[in-house]
Tab-separated table of C-alpha atoms and ligand atoms in Angstrom:
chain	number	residue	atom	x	y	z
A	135	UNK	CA	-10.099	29.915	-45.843
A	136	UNK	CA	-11.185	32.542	-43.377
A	137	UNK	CA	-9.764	33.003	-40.130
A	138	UNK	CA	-12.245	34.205	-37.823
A	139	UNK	CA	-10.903	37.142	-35.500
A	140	UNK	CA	-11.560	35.851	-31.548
A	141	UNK	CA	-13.123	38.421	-29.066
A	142	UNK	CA	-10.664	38.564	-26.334
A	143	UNK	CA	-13.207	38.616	-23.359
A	144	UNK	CA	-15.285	35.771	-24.379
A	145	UNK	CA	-12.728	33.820	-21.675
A	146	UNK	CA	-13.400	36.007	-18.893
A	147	UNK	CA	-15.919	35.435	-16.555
A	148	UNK	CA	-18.993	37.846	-16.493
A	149	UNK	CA	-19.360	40.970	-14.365
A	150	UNK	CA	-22.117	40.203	-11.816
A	151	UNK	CA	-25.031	42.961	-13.606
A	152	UNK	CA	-24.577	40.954	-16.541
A	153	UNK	CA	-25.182	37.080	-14.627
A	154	UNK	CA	-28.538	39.070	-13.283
A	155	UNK	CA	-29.091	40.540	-16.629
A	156	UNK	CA	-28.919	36.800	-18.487
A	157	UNK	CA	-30.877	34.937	-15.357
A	158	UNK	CA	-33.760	37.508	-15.869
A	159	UNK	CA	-33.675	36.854	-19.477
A	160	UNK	CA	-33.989	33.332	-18.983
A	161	UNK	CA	-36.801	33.451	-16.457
A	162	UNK	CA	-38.839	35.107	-19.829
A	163	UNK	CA	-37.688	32.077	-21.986
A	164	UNK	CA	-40.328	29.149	-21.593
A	165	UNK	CA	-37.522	25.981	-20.793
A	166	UNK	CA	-38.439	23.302	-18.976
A	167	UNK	CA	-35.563	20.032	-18.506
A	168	UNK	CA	-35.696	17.242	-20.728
A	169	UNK	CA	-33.816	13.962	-20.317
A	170	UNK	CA	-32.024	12.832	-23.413
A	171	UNK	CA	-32.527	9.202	-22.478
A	172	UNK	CA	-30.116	7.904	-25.161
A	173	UNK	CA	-27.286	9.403	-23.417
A	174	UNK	CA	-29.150	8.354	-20.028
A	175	UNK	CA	-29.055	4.691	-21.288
A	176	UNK	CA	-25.584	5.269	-22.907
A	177	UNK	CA	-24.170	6.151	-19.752
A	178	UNK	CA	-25.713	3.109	-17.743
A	179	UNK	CA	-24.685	1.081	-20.053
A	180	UNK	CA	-21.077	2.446	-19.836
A	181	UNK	CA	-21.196	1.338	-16.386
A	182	UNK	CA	-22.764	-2.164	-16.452
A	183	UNK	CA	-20.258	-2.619	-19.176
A	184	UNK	CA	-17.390	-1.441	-17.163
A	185	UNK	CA	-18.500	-3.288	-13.991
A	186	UNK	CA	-18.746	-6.811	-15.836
A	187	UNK	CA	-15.297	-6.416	-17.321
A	188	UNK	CA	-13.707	-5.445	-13.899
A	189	UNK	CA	-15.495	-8.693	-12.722
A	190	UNK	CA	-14.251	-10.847	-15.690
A	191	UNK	CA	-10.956	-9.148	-15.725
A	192	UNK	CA	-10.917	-10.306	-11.720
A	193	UNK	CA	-12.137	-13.501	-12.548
A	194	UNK	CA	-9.254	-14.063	-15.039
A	195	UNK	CA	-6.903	-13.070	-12.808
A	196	UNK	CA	-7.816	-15.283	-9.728
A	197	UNK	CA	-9.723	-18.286	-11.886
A	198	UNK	CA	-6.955	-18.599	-14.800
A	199	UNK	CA	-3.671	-17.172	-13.427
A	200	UNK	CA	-3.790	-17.836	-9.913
A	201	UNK	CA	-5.684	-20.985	-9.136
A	202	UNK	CA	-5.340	-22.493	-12.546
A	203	UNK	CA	-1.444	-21.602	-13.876
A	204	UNK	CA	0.111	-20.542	-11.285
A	205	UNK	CA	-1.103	-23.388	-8.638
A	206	UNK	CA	-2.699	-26.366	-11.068
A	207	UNK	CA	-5.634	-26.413	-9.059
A	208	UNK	CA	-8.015	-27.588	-11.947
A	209	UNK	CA	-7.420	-28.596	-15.375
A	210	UNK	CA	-9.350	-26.562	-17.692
A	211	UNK	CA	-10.868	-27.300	-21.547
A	212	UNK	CA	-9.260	-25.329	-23.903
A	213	UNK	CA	-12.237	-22.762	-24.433
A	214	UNK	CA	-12.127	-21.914	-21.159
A	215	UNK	CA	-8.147	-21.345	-20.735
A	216	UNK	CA	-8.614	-18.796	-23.551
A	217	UNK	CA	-11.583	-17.142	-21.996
A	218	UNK	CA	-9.396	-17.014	-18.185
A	219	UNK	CA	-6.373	-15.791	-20.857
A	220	UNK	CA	-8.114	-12.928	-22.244
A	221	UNK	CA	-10.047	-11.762	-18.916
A	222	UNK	CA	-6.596	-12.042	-17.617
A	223	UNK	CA	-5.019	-9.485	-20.142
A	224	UNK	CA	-7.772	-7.109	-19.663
A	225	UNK	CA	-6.179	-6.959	-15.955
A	226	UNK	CA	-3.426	-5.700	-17.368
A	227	UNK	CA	-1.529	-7.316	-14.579
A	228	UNK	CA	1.825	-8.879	-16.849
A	229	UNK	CA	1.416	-11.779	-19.016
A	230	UNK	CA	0.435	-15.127	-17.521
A	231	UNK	CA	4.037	-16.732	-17.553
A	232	UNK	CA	5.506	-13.792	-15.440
A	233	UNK	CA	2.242	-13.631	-13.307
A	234	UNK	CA	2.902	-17.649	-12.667
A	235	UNK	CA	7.045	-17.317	-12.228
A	236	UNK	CA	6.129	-14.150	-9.708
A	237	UNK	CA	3.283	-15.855	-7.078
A	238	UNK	CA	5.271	-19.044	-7.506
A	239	UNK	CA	8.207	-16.886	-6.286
A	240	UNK	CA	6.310	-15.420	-3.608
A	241	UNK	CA	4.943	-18.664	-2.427
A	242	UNK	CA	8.563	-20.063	-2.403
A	243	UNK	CA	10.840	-17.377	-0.851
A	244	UNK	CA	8.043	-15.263	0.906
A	245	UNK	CA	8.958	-12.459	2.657
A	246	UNK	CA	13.125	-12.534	0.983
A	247	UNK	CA	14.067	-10.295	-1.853
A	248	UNK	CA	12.697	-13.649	-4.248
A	249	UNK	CA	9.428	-12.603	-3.543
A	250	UNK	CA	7.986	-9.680	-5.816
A	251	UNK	CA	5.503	-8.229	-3.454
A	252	UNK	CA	7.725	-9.324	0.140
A	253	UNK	CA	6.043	-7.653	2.892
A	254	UNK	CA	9.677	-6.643	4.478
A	255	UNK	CA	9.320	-3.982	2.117
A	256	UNK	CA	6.657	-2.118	3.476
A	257	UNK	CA	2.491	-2.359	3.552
A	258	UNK	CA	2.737	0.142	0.145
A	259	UNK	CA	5.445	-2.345	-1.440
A	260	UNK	CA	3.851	-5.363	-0.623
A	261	UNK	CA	0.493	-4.041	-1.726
A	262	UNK	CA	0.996	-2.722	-4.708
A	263	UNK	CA	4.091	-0.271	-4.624
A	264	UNK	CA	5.792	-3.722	-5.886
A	265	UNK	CA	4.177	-3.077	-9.574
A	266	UNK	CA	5.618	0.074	-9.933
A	267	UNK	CA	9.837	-0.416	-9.673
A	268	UNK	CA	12.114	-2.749	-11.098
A	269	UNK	CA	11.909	-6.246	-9.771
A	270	UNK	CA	14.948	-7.402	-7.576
A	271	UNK	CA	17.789	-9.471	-9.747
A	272	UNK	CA	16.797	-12.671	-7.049
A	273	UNK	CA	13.348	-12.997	-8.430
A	274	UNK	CA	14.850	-13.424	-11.928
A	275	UNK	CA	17.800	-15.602	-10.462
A	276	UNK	CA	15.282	-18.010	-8.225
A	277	UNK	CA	12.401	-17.686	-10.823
A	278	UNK	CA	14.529	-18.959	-13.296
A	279	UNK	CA	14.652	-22.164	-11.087
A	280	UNK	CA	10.961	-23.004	-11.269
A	281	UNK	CA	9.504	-25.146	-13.957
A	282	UNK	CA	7.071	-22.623	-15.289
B	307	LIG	ZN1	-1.361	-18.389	-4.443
């Protein structure tokens, strides 16, 4: 094994007479820009990618947890509660069970120290500032009430 020795300056920026010297070199090298379009396409499809799963992750969230667990607004065939389940983990946003016990808490005792995201709190709290501390002992106390 050989350990290569490392030149000390090659992390220090270059005088200005040598940025001239190295442009003028390259206007003598022939170079004109070519797209690599697999990386082009890689990185659009990055992006598509990303934006569907934000959209199913949303969907999952709102669809499954919200209007289907949390408030029994539709009944749903068991195919579909698993895809609302997994587009729901994707939103990272708790499991369903404490997503359902939370917005049933905040439905029941909004605006009290029951409700996880109470706007008495502040606008930060209540938006998402809620997410990022400990929950307050009544949600646990009250949620424990609810028939989850
Ligand atoms: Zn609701």
């Amino acid at each position: 094994m050989s350990i290569k020795k490392i030149d000390g300056n090659q992390f220090l920026a270059l005088e200005e007479d040598e940025v001239t010297k190295l442009d003028e070199e390259a206007k003598q090298i022939p170079f004109k820009t070519a797209i690599v379009w697999k990386n082009v396409l890689m990185f659009i499809g990055w992006h598509i990618g990303v934006s569907l799963l934000m959209y199913y992750s949303n969907f999952g969230v709102a669809a499954g947890a919200h209007r289907l667990w949390c408030h029994r607004s539709y009944k749903a065939t068991l195919p579909l509660r698993i895809f609302l389940m997994i587009g729901n983990c994707i939103a990272v946003q708790n499991d369903i069970i404490e997503w359902v016990r939370d917005h049933r808490c905040h439905h029941k005792w909004t605006d009290t120290n029951a409700d996880p995201h109470s706007t008495k709190r502040g606008f930060f709290f209540a938006h998402m500032g809620w997410l990022l501390v400990k929950k307050h002992p009544q949600i646990k106390t009250q949620g424990a009430k609810l028939d989850l």
